[in-house]
PDB file of C-alpha atoms in Angstrom:
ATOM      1  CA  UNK Q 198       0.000   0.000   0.000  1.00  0.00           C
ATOM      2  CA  UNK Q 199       2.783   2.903  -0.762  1.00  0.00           C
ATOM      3  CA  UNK Q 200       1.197   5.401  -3.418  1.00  0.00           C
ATOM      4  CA  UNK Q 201      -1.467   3.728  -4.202  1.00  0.00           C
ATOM      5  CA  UNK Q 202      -5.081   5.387  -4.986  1.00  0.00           C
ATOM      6  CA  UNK Q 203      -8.440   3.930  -3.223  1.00  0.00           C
ATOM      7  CA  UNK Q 204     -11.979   4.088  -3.587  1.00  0.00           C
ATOM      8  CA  UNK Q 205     -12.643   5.335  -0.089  1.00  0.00           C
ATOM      9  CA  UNK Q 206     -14.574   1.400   0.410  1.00  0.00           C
ATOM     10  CA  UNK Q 207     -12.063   0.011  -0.327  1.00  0.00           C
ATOM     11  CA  UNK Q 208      -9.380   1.920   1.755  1.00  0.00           C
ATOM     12  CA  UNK Q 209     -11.120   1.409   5.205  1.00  0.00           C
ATOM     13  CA  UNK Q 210     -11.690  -1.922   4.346  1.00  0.00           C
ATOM     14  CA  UNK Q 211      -7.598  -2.312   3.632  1.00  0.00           C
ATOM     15  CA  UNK Q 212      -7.384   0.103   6.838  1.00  0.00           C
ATOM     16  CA  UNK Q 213      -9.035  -2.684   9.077  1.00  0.00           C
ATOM     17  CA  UNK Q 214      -7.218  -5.860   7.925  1.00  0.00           C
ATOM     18  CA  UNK Q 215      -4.178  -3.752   9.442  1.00  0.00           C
ATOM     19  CA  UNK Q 216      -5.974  -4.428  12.549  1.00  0.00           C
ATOM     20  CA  UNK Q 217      -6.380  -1.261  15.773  1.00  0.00           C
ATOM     21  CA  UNK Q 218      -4.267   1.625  15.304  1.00  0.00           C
ATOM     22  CA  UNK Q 219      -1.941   3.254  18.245  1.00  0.00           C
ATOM     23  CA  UNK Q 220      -2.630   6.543  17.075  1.00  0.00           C
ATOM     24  CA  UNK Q 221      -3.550   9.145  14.992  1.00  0.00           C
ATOM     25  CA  UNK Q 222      -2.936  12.293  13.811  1.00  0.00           C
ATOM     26  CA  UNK Q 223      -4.616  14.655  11.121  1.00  0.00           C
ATOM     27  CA  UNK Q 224      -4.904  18.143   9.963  1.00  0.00           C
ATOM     28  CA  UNK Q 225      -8.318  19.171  10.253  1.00  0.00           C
ATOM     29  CA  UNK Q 226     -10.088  21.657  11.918  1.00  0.00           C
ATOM     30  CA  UNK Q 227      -8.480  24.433  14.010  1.00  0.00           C
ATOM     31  CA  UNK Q 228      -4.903  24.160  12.769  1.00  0.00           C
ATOM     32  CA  UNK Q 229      -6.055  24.753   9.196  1.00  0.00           C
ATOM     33  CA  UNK Q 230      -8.306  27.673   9.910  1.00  0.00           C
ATOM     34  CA  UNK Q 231      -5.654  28.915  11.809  1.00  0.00           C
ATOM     35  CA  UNK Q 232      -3.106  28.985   8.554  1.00  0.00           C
ATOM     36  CA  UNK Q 233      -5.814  30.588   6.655  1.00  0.00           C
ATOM     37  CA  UNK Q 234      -6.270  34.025   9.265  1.00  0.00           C
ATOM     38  CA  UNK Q 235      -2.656  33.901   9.572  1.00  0.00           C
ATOM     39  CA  UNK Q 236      -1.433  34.266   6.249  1.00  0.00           C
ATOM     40  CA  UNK Q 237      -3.566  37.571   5.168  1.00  0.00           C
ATOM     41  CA  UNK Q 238      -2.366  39.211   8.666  1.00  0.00           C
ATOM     42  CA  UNK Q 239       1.299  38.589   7.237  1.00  0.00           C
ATOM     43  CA  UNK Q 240       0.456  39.599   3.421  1.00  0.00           C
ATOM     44  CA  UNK Q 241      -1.553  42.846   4.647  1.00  0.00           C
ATOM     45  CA  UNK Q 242       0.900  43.418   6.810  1.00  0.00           C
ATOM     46  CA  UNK Q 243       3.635  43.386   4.690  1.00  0.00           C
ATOM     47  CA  UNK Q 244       1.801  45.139   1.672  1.00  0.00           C
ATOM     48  CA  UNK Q 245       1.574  48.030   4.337  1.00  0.00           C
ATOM     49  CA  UNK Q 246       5.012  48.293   5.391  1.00  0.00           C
ATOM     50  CA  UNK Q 247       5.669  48.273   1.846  1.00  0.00           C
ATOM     51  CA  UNK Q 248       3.584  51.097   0.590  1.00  0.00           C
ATOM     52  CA  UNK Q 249       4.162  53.173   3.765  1.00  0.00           C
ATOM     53  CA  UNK Q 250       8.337  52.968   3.331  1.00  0.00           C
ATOM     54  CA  UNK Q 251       8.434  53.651  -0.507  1.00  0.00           C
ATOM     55  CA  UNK Q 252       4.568  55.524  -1.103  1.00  0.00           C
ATOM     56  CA  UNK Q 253       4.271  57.464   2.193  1.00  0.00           C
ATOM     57  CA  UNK Q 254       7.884  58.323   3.392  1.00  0.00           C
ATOM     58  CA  UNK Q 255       9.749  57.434   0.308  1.00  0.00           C
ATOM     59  CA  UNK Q 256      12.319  55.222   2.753  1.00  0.00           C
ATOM     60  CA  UNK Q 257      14.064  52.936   0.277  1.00  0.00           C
ATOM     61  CA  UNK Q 258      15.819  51.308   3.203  1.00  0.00           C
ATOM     62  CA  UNK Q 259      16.946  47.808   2.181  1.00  0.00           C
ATOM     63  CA  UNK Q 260      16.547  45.918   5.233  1.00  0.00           C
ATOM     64  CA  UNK Q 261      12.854  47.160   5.931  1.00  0.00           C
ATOM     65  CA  UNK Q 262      11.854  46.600   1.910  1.00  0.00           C
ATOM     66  CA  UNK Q 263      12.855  43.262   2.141  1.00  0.00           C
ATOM     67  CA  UNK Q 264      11.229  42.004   5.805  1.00  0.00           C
ATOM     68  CA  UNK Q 265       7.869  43.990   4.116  1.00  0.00           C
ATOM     69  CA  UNK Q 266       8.542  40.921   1.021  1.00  0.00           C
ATOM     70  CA  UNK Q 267       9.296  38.455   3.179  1.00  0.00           C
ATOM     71  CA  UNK Q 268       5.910  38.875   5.292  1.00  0.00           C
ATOM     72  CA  UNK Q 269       4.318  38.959   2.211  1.00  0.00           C
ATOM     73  CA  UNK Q 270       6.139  35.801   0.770  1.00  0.00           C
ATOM     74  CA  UNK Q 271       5.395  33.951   4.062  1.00  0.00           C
ATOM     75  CA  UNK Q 272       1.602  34.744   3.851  1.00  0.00           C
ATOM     76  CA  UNK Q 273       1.421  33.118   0.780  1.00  0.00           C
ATOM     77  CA  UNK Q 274       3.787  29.997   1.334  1.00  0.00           C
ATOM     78  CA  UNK Q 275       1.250  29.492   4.517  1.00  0.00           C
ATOM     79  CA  UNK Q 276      -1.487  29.350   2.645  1.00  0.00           C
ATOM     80  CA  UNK Q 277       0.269  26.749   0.332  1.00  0.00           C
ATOM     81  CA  UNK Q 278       1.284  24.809   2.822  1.00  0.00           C
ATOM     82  CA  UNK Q 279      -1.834  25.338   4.831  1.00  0.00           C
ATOM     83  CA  UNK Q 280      -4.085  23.788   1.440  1.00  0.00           C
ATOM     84  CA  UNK Q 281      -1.228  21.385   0.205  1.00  0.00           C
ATOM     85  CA  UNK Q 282      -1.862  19.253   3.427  1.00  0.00           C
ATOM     86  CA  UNK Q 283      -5.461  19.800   3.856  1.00  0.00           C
ATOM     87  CA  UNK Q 284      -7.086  16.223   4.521  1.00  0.00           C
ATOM     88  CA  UNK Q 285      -3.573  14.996   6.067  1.00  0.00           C
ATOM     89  CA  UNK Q 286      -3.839  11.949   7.972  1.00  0.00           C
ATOM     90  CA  UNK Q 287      -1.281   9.305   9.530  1.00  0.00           C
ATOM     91  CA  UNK Q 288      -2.302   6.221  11.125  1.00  0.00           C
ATOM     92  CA  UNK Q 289      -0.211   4.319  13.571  1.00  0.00           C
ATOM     93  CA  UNK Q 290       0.028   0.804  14.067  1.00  0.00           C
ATOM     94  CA  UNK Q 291       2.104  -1.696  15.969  1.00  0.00           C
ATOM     95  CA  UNK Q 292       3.509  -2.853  12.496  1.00  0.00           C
ATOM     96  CA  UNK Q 293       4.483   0.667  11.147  1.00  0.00           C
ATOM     97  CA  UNK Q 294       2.295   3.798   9.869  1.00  0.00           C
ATOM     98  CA  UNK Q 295       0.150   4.613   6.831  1.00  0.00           C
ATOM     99  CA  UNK Q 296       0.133   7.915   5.601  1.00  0.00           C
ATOM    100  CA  UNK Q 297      -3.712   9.110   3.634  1.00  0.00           C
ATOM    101  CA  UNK Q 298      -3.958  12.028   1.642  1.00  0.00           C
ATOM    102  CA  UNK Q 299      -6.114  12.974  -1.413  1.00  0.00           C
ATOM    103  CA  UNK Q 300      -7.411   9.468  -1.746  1.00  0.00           C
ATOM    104  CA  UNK Q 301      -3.643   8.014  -1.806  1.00  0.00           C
ATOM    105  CA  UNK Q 302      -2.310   5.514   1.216  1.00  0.00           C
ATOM    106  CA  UNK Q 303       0.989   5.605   1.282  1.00  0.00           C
ATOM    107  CA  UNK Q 304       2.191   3.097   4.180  1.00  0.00           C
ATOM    108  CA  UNK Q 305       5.983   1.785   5.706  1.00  0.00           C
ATOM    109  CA  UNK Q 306       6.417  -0.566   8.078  1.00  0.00           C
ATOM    110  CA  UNK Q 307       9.271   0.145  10.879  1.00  0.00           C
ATOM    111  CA  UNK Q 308      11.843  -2.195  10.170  1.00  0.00           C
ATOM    112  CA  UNK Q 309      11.862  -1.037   5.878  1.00  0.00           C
ATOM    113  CA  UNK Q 310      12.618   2.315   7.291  1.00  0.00           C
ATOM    114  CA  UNK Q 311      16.518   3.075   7.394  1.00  0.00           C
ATOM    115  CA  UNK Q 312      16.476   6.906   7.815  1.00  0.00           C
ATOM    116  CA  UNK Q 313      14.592   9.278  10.097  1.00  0.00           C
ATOM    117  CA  UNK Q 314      15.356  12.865   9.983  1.00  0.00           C
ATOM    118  CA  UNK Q 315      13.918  15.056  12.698  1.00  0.00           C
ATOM    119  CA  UNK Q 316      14.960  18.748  10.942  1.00  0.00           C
ATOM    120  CA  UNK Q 317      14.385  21.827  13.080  1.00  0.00           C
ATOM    121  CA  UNK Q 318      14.010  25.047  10.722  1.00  0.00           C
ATOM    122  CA  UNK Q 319      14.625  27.954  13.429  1.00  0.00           C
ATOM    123  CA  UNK Q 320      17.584  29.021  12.089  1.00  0.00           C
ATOM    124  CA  UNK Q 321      16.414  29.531   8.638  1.00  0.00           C
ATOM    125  CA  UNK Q 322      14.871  32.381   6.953  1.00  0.00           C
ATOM    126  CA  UNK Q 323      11.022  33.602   7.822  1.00  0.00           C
ATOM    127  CA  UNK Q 324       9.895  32.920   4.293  1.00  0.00           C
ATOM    128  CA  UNK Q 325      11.764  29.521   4.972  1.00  0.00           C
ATOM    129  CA  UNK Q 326      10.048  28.677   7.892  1.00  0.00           C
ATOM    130  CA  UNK Q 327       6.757  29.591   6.689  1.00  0.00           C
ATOM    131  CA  UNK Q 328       7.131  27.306   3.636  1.00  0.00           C
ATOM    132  CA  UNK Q 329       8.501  24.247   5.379  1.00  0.00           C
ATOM    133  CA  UNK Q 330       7.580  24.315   9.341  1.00  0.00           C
ATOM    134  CA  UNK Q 331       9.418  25.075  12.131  1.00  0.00           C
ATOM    135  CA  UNK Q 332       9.993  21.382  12.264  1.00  0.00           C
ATOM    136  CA  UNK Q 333      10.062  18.810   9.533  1.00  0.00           C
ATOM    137  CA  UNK Q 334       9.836  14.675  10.139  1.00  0.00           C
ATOM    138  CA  UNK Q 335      11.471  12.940   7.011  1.00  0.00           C
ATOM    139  CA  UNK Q 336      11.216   8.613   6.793  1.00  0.00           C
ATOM    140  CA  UNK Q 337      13.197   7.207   3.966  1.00  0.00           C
ATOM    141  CA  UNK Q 338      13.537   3.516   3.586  1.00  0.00           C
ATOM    142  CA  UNK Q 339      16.676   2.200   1.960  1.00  0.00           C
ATOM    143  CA  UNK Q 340      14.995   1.610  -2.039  1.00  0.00           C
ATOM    144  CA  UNK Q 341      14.639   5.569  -1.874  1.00  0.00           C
ATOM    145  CA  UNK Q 342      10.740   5.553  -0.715  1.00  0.00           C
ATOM    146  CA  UNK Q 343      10.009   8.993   1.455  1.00  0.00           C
ATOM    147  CA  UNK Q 344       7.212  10.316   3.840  1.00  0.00           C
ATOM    148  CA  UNK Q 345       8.156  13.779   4.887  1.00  0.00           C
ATOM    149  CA  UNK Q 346       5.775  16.124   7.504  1.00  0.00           C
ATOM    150  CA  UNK Q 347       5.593  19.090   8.512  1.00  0.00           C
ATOM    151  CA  UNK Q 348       4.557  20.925  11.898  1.00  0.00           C
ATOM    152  CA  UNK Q 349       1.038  21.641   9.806  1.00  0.00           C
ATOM    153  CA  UNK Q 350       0.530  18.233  11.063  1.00  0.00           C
ATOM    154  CA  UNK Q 351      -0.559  18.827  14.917  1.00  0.00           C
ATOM    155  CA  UNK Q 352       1.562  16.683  17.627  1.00  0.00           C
ATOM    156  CA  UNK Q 353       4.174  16.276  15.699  1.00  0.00           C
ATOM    157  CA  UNK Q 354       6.890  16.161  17.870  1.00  0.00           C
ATOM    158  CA  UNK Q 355       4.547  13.405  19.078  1.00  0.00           C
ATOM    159  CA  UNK Q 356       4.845  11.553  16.124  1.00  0.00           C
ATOM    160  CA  UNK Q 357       8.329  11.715  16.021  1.00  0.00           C
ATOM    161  CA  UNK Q 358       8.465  10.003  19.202  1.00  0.00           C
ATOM    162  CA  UNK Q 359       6.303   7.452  18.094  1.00  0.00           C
ATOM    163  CA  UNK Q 360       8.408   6.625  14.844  1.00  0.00           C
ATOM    164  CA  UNK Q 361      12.074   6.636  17.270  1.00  0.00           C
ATOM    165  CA  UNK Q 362      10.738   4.308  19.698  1.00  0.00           C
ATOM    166  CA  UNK Q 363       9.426   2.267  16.925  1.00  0.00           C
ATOM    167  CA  UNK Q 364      12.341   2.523  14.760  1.00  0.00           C
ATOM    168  CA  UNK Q 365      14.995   1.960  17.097  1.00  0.00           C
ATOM    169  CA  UNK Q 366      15.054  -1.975  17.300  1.00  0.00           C
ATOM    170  CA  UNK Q 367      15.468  -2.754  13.510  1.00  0.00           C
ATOM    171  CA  UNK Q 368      18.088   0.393  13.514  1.00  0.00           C
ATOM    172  CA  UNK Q 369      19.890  -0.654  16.642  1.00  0.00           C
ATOM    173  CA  UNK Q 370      20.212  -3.590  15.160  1.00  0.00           C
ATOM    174  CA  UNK Q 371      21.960  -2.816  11.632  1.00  0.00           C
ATOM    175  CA  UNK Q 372      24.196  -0.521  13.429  1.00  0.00           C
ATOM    176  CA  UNK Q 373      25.516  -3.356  16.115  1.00  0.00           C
ATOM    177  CA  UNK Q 374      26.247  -5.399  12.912  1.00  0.00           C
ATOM    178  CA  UNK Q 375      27.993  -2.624  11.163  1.00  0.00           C
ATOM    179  CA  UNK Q 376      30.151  -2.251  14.191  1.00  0.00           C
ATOM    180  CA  UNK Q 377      30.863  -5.352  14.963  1.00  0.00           C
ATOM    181  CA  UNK Q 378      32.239  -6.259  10.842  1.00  0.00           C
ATOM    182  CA  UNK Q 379      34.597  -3.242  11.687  1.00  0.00           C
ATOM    183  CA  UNK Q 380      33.164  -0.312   9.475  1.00  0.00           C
ATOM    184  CA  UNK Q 381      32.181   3.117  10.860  1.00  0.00           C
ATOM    185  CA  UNK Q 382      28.410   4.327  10.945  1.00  0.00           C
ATOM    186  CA  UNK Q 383      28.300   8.394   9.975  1.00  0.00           C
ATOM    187  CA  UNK Q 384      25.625  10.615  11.707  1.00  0.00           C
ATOM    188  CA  UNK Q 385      25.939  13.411   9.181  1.00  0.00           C
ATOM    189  CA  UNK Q 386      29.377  14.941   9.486  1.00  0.00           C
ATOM    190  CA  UNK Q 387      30.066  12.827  12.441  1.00  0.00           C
ATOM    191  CA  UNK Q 388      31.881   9.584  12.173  1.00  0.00           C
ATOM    192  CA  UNK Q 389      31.059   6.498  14.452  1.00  0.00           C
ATOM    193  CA  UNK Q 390      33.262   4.057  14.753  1.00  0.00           C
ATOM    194  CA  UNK Q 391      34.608   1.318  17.794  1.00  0.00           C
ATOM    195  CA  UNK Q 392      37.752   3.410  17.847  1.00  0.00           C
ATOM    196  CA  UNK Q 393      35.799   6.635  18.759  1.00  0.00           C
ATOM    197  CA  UNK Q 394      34.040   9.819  17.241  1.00  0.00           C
ATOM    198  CA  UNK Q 395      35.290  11.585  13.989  1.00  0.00           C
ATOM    199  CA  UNK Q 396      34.777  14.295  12.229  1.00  0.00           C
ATOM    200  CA  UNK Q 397      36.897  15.041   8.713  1.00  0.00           C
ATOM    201  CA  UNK Q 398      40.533  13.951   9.233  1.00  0.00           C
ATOM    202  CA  UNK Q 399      40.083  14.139  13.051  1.00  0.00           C
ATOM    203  CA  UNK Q 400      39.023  11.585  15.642  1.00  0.00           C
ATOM    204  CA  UNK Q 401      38.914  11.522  18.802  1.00  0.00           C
ATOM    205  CA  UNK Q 402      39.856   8.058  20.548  1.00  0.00           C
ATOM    206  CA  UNK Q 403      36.836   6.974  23.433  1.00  0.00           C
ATOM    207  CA  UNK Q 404      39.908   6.647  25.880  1.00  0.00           C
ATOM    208  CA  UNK Q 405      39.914  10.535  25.276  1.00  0.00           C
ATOM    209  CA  UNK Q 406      35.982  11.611  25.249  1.00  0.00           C
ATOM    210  CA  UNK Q 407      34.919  13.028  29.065  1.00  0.00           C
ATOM    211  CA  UNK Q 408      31.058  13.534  28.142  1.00  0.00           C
ATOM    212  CA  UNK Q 409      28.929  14.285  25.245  1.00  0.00           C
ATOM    213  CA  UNK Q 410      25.909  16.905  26.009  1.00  0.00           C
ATOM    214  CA  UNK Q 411      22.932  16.615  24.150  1.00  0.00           C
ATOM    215  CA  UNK Q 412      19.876  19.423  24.170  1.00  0.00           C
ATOM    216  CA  UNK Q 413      17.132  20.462  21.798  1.00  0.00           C
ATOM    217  CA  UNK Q 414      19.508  21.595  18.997  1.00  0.00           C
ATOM    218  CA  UNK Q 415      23.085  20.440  19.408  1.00  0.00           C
ATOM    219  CA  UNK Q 416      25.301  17.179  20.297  1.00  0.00           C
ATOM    220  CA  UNK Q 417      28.569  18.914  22.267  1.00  0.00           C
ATOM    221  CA  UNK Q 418      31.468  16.268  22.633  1.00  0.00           C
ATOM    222  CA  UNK Q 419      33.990  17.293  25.728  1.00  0.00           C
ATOM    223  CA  UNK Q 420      37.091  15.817  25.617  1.00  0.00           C
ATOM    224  CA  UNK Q 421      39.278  15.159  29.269  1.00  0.00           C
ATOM    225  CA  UNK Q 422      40.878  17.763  30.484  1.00  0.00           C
ATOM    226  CA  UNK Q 423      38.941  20.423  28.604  1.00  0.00           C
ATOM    227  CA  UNK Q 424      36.112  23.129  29.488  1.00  0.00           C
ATOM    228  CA  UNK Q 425      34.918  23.998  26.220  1.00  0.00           C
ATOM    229  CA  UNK Q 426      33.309  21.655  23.491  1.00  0.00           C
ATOM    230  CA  UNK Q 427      35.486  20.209  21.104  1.00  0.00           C
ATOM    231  CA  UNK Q 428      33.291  19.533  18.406  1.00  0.00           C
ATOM    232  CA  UNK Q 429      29.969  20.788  18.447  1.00  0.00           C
ATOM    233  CA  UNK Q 430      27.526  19.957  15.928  1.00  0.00           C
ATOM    234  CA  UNK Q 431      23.487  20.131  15.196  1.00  0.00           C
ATOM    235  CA  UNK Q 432      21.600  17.150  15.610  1.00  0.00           C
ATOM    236  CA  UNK Q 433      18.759  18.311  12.875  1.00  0.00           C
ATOM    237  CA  UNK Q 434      21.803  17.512  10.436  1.00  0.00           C
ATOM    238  CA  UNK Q 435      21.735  13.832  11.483  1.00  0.00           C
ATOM    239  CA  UNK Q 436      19.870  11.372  10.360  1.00  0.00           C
ATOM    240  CA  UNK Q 437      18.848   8.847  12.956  1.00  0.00           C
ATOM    241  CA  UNK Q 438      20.172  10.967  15.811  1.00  0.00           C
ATOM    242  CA  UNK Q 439      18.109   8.559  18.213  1.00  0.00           C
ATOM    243  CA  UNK Q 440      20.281   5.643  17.613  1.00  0.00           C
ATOM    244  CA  UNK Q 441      23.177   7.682  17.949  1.00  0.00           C
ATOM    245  CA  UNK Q 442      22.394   8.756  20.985  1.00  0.00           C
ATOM    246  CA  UNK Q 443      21.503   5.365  22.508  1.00  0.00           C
ATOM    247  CA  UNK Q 444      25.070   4.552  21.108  1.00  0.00           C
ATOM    248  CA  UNK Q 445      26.177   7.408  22.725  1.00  0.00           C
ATOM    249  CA  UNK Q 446      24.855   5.977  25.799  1.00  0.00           C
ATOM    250  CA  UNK Q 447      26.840   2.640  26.041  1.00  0.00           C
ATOM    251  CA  UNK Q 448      29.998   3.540  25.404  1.00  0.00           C
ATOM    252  CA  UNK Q 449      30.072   7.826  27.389  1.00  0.00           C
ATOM    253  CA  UNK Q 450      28.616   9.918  29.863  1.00  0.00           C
ATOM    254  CA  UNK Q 451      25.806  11.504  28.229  1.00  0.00           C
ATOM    255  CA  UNK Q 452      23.916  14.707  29.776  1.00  0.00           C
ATOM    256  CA  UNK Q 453      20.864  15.676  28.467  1.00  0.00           C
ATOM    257  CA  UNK Q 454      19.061  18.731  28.715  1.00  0.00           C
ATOM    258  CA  UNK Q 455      16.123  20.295  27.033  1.00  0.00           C
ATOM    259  CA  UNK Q 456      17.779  23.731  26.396  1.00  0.00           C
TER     260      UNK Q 456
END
């Protein structure tokens, strides 16, 4: 059931041979409507700046032009986003999750999926963030098939957990056997190996790591002796940072913090 189109019949019927979902999540409802009153505050808002900088006080300064085109910009990427996901749902099951949309199901089971990227999109642009989220969920499997989400989809940091916990087993497993035939796993930039962590041309032996610290954003490896990070890096650039960081676990001192 991955891309395929169904009579709606015939879906549910498909739907209940999968037997009583964990959970559930869809846009519907509030969140939508929401999007929709949003995006003309941002587009009237910036049309206004606009026209009162260049029409009013003839102010042709650069940075206020441009956050007057970015409101506007971001008004109407909402309202993409806002009717490109319209009708969203995901259902949850022990055996993995199926993803319905426009009259397509679109489902993976846990163990086919080999790559789950939980992207935070702070640090990007406003008309950025308005088009993709503030947070992104991205499943690949290892043939190439993808399921991405966005934060249109409410709870989904819920989800997220959901599809880590789920995950984890089949991944934890792979990784142990990639370890154990001697090759390195990579996180990203960051190299895994049963030597130690590495980054580039530099590695730093186990023997040598004091602590890793792990928040919202960003892994931090300390090295002994040291105050200050030596290698710092953001775990939205790592796919499967959950089975790193249960890696992490076995082998360091790992301090975790929400901040």
């Amino acid at each position: 059931m991955t891309g395929e189109p169904f009579e709606a019949a015939v879906l549910q019927d498909k739907l209940s041979q999968l037997g009583e979902p964990t959970a559930e999540f869809a846009v519907r409802g509030a969140g939508f409507v929401r999007n929709l009153v949003l995006a003309p505050m941002l587009i009237g808002t910036g049309l206004t700046l606009e026209i009162l900088l260049i029409g009013v006080l003839h102010i042709h300064h650069y940075d206020l032009l441009f956050l007057g085109v970015l409101l506007i910009l971001s008004g109407i990427t909402l309202v993409v986003r806002a009717v490109r996901n319209r009708g969203l749902r995901v259902v949850v099951y022990p055996e993995g999750l199926v993803q319905l949309h426009r009259g397509e199901a679109r489902a993976l089971c846990w163990e086919e999926i080999s790559q789950v990227w939980q992207k935070k999109n702070d640090g990007f642009h406003l008309a950025t963030r308005a088009w993709r989220g503030l947070q992104t969920l991205r499943l690949q499997t290892a043939d190439g098939r993808r399921l991405t989400f966005d934060d249109s989809l409410p709870r989904l940091a819920e989800l997220s957990e959901i599809v880590c916990e789920a995950t984890l087993p089949f991944l934890w497993l792979t990784a142990q056997a990639t370890l154990e035939s001697g090759r390195a796993l990579h996180f990203g930039n960051l190299r895994f190996s049963q030597q130690g962590l590495g980054r580039g041309k530099e590695t730093w032996p186990w023997s040598d790591v004091q602590k890793i610290k792990i928040n919202s954003a960003h892994l931090s490896v300390y090295k002994k002796g040291k105050w200050t990070p030596g290698l710092v890096l953001a775990l939205s650039e790592m796919p499967n940072s959950h089975v790193l960081v249960a890696l992490l676990e076995e082998r360091v001192l790992v301090e975790k913090s929400s901040k």
